[in-house]
mmCIF file of C-alpha atoms in Angstrom:
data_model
loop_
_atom_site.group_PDB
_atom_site.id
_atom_site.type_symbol
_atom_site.label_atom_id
_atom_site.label_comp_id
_atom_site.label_asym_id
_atom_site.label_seq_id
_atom_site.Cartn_x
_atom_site.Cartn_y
_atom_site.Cartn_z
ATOM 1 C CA UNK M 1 65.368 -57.671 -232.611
ATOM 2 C CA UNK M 2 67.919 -54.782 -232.694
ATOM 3 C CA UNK M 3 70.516 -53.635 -229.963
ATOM 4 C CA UNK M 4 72.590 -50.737 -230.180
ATOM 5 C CA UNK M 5 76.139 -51.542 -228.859
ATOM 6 C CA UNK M 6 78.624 -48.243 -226.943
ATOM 7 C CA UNK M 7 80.317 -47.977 -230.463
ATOM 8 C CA UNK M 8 77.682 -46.869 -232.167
ATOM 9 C CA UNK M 9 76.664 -50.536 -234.070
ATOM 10 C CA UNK M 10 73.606 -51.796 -234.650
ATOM 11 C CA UNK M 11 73.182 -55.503 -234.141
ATOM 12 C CA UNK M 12 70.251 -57.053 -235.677
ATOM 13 C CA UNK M 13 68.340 -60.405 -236.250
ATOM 14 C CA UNK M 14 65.898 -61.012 -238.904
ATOM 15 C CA UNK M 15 64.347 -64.199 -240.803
ATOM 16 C CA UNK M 16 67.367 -65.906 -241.482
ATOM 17 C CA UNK M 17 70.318 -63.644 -240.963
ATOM 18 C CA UNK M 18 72.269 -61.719 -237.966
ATOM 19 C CA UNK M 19 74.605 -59.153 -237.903
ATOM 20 C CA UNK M 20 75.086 -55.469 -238.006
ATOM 21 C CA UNK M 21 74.348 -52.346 -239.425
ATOM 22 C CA UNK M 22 77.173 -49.902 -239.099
ATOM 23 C CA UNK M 23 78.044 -46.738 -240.761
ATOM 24 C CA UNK M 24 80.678 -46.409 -244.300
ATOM 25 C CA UNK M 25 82.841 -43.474 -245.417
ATOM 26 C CA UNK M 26 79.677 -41.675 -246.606
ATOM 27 C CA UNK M 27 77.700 -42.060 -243.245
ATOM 28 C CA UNK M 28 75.404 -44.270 -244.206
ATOM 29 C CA UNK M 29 74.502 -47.544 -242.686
ATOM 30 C CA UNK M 30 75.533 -50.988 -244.387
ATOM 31 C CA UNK M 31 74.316 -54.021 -242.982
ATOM 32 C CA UNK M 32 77.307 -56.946 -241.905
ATOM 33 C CA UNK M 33 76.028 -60.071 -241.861
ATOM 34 C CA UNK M 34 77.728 -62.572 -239.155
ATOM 35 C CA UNK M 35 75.946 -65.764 -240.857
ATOM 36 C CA UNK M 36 79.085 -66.942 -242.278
ATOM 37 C CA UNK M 37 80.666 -67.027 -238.927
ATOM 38 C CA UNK M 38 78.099 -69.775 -238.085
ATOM 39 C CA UNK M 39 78.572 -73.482 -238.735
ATOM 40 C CA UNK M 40 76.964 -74.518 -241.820
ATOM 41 C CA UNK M 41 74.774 -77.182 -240.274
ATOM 42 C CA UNK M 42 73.138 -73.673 -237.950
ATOM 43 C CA UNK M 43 72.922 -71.448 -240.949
ATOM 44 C CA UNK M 44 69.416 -71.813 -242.016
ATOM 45 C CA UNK M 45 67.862 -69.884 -239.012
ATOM 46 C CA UNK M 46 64.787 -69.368 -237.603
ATOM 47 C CA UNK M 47 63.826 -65.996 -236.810
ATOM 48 C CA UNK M 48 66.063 -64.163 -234.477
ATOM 49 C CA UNK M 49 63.466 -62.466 -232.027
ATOM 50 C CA UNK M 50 65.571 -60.707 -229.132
ATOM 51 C CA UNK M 51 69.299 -59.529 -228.422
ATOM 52 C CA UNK M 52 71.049 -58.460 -225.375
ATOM 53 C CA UNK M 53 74.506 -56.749 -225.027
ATOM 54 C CA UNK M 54 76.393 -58.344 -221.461
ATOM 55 C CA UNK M 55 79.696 -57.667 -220.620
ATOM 56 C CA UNK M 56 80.513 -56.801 -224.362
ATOM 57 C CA UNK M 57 78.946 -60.370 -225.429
ATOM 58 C CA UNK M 58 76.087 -59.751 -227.763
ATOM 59 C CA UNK M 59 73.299 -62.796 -227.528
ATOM 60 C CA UNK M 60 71.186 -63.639 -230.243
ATOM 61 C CA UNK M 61 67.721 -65.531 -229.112
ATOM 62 C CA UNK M 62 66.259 -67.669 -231.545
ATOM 63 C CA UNK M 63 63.634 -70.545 -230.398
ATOM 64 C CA UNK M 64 65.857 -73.129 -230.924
ATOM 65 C CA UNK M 65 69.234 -71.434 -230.339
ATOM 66 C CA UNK M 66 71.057 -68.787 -228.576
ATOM 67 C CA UNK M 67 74.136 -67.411 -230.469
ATOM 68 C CA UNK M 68 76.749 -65.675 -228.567
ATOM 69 C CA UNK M 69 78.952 -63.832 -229.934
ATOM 70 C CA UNK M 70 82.067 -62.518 -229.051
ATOM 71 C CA UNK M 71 85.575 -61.134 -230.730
ATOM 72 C CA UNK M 72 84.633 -62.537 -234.011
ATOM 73 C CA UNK M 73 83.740 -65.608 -232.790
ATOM 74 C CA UNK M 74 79.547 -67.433 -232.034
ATOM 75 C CA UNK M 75 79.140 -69.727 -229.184
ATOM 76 C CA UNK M 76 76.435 -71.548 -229.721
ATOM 77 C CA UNK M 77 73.677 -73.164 -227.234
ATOM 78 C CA UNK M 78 70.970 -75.151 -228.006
ATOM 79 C CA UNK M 79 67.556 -74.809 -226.654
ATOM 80 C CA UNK M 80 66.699 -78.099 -224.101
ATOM 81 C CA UNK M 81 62.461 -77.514 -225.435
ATOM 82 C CA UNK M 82 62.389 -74.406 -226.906
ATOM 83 C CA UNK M 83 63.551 -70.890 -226.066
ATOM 84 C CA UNK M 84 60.491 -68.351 -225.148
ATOM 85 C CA UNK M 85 61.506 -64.494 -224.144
ATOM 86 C CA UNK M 86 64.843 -63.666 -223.229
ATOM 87 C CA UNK M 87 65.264 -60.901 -220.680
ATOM 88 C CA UNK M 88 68.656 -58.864 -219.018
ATOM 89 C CA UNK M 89 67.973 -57.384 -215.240
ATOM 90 C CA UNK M 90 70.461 -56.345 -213.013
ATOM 91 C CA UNK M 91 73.116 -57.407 -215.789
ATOM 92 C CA UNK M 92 72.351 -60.977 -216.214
ATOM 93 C CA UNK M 93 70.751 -62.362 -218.717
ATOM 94 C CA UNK M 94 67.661 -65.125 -218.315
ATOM 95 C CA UNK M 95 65.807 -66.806 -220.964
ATOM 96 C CA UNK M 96 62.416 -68.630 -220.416
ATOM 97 C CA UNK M 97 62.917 -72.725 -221.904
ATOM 98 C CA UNK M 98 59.488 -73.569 -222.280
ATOM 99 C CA UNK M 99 58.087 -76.549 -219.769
ATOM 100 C CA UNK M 100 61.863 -76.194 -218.132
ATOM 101 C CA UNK M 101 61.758 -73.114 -216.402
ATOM 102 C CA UNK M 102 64.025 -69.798 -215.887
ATOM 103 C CA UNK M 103 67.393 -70.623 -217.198
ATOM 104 C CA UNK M 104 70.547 -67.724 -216.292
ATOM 105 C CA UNK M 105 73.707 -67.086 -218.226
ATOM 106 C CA UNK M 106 76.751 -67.709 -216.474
ATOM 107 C CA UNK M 107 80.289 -68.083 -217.913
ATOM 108 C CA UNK M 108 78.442 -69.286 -221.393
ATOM 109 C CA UNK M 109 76.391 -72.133 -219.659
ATOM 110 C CA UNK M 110 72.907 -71.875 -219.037
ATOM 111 C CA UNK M 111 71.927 -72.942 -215.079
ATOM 112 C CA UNK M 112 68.154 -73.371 -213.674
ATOM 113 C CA UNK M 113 67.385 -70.254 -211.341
ATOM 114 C CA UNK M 114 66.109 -72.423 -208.679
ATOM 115 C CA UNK M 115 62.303 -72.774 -208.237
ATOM 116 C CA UNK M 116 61.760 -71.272 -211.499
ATOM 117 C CA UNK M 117 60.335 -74.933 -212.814
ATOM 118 C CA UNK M 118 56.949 -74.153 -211.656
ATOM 119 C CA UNK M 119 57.021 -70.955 -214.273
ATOM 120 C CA UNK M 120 58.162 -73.448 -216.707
ATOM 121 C CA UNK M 121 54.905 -73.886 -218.427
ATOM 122 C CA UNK M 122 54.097 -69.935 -217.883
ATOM 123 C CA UNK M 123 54.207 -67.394 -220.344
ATOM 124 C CA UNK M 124 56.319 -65.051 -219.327
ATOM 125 C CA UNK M 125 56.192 -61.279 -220.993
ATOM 126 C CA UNK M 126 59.036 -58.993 -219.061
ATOM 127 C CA UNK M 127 61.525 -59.809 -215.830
ATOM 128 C CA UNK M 128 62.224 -55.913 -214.449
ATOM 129 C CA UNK M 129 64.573 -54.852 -212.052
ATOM 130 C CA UNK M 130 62.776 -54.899 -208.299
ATOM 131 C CA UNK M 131 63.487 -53.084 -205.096
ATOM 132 C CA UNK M 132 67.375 -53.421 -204.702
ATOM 133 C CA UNK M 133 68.680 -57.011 -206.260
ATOM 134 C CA UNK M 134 65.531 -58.720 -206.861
ATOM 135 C CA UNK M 135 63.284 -59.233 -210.233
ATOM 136 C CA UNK M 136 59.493 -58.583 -211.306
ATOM 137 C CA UNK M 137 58.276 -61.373 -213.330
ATOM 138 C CA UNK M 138 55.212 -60.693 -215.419
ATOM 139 C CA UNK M 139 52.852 -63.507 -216.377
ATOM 140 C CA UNK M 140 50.315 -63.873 -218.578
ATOM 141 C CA UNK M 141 48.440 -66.377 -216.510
ATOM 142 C CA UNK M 142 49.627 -64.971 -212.634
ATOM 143 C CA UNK M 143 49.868 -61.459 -213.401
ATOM 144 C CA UNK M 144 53.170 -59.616 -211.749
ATOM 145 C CA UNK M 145 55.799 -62.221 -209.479
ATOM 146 C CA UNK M 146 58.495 -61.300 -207.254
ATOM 147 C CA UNK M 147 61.573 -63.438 -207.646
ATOM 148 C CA UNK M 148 63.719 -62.925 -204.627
ATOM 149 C CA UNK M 149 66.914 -64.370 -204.212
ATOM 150 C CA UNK M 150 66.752 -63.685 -200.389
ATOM 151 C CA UNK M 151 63.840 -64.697 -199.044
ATOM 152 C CA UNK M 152 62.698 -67.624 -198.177
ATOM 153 C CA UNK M 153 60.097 -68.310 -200.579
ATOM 154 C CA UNK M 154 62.156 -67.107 -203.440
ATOM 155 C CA UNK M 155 58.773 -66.231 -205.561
ATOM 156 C CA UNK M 156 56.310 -64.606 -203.726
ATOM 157 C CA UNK M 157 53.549 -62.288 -204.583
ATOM 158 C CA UNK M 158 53.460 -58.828 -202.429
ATOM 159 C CA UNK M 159 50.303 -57.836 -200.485
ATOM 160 C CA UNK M 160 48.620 -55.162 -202.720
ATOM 161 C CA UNK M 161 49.355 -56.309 -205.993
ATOM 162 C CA UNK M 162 45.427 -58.650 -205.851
ATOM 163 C CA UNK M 163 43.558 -56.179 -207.847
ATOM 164 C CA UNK M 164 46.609 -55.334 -210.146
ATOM 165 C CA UNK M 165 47.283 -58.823 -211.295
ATOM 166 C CA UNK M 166 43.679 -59.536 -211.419
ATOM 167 C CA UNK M 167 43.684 -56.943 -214.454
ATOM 168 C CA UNK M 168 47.006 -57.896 -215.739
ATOM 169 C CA UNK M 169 45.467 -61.666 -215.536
ATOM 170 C CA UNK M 170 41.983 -60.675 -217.274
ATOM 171 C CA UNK M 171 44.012 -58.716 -220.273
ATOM 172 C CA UNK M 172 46.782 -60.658 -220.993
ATOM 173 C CA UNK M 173 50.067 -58.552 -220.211
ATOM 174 C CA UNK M 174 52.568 -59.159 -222.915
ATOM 175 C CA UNK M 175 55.548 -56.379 -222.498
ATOM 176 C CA UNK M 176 56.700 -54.102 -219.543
ATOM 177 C CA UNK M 177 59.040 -51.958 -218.439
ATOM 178 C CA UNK M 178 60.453 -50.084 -215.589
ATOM 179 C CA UNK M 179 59.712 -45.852 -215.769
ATOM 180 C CA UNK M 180 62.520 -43.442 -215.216
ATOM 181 C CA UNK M 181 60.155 -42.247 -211.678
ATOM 182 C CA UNK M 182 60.599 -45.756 -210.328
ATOM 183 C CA UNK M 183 56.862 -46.555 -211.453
ATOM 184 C CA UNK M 184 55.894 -49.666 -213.991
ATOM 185 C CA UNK M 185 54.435 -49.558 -217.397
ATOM 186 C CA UNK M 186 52.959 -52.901 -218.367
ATOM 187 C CA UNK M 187 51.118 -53.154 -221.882
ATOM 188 C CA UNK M 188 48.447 -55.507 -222.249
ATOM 189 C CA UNK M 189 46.472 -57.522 -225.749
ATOM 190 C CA UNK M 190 43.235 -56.214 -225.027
ATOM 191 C CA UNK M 191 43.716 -53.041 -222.191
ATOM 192 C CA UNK M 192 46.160 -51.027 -223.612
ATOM 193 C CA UNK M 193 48.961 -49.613 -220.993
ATOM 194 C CA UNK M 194 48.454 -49.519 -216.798
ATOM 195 C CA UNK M 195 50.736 -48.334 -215.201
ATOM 196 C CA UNK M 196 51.471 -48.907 -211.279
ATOM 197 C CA UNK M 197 53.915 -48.312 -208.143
ATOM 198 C CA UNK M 198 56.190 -50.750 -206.854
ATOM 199 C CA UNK M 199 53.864 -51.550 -203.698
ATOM 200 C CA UNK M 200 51.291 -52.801 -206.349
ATOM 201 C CA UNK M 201 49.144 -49.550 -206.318
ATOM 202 C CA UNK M 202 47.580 -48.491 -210.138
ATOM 203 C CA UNK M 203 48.437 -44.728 -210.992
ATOM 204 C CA UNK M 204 47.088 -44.627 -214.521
ATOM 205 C CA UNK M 205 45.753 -46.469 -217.608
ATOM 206 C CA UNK M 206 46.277 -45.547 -221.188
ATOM 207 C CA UNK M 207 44.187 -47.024 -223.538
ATOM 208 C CA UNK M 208 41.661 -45.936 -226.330
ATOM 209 C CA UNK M 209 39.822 -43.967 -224.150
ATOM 210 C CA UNK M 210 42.384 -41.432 -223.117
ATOM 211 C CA UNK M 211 44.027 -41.155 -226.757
ATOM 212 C CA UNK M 212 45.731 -44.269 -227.602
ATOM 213 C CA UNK M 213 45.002 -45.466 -231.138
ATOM 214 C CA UNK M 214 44.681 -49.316 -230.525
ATOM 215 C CA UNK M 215 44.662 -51.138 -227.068
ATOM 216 C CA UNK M 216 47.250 -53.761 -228.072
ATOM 217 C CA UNK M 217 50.280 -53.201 -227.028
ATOM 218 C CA UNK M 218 53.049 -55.760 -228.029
ATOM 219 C CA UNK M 219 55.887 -53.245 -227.154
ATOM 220 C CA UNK M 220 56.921 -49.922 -224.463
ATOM 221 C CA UNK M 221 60.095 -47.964 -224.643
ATOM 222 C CA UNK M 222 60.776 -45.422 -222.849
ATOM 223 C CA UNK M 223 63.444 -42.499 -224.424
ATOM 224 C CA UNK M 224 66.019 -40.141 -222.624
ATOM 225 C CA UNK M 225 63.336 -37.544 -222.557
ATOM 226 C CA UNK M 226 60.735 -39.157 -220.887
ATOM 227 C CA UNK M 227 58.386 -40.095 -223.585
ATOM 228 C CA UNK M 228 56.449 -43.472 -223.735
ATOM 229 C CA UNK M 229 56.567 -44.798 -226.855
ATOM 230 C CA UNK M 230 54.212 -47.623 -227.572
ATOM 231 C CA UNK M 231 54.076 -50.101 -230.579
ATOM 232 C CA UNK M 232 50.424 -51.489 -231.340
ATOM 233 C CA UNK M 233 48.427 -53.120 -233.494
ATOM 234 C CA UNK M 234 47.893 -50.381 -235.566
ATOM 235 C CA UNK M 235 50.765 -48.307 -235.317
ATOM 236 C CA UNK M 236 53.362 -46.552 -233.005
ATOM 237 C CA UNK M 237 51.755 -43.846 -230.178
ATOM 238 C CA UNK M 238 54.068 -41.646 -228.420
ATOM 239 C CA UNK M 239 53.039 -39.972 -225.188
ATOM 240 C CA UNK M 240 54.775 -38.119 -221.842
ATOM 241 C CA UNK M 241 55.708 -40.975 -219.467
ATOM 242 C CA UNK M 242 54.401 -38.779 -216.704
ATOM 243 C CA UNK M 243 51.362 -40.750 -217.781
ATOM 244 C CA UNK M 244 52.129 -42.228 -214.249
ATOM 245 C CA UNK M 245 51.439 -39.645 -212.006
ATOM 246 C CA UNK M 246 47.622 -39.474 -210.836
#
């Protein structure tokens, strides 16, 4: 995983190492590494597979750890089962403990989002921001969940997303994202990229047929200038994110 922080680092995990890559007198990049910072008994790590800036804290996600780290120092927290995507919406930070459920960060502890145990066992591939305060969970198993902190049944499915999650179901959605026109680009394992309104409605798809070189997608970014890039099996695809517009 790599994050870029307001100052211009670059904090990165890898097989056995964190740290940063900032720039020396000559402009080029030198990587820091923040290992020795660590413990020695949580020095021989596992890969590091996501990180998340919040509130100047940047979070290392590991299975069996998260490392937070913060004016020079790591906080460390241990995984309860085992740590499985780890996503920030709305500036909070939640992280997926397999057969536990949705855990949040708050004030360095991890607490249960409530109701989130029955998406303990789930596999769960991107939480996006929703509507005004609430979350878009996507599934590999349910397709696309609304986690609403408001309503009554805090997880619902909307009316209109049945024949969306029936494809996101029968492909196996595994990243997502939300588009600068308030549309959603979900890529799939086996359909390459759809891409759909917030009511549930499907605008587009992009797979091999209309140009893209592989239909599995493990990764979608979207840059300042609208493009959609898209990391696949085979390679990296970049195309105008105005893919979404019938």
């Amino acid at each position: 995983g790599m994050v870029l922080d307001s100052t211009g680092r670059i904090f990165m995990g890898m097989e056995n190492n964190l740290g940063y890559l900032e720039t020396d007198s000559t402009g080029h990049y030198r990587f820091h590494s923040l290992k020795p910072l660590l413990p020695q008994k949580y020095r021989n790590l596992t890969p590091v597979f996501d990180i998340d800036i919040i509130d100047g804290k940047v979070i290392f996600q590991s299975n069996e750890y998260l490392f937070i780290y913060s004016n020079g120092n790591f906080k460390i927290i241990p995984a309860l089962t085992e740590f499985r995507g780890a996503f920030k919406v709305w500036n909070r930070y939640y992280v997926r403990d397999t057969n536990i459920g949705i855990l949040y960060l708050e004030n360095d502890t991890l607490r249960l989002l409530k109701g989130s145990e029955r998406l303990g066992g789930k596999r769960i591939y991107a939480m996006l921001p929703y509507g005004k305060e609430d979350v878009m969970i996507i599934t590999k198993q349910k397709g696309a969940i609304i986690y609403s902190p408001r309503n009554p049944d805090k997880y619902y499915i909307p009316e209109g997303f049945g024949e969306l999650n029936t494809f996101l179901a029968a492909n196996w959605s595994y990243c997502g994202i939300l588009l600068p026109d308030g549309n959603y680009a979900v890529g799939t394992i086996t359909a390459g990229i759809v891409v759909f309104s917030a009511d549930g409605t499907i605008r587009n798809f992009f797979d091999k047929k209309s140009g893209l070189h592989d239909n599995t997608v493990y990764d979608i970014y979207c840059d300042k200038n609208k493009n959609l890039w898209a990391a696949l099996d085979n390679g990296i695809r970049q195309h105008d994110a105005r893919i979404g517009k019938a």
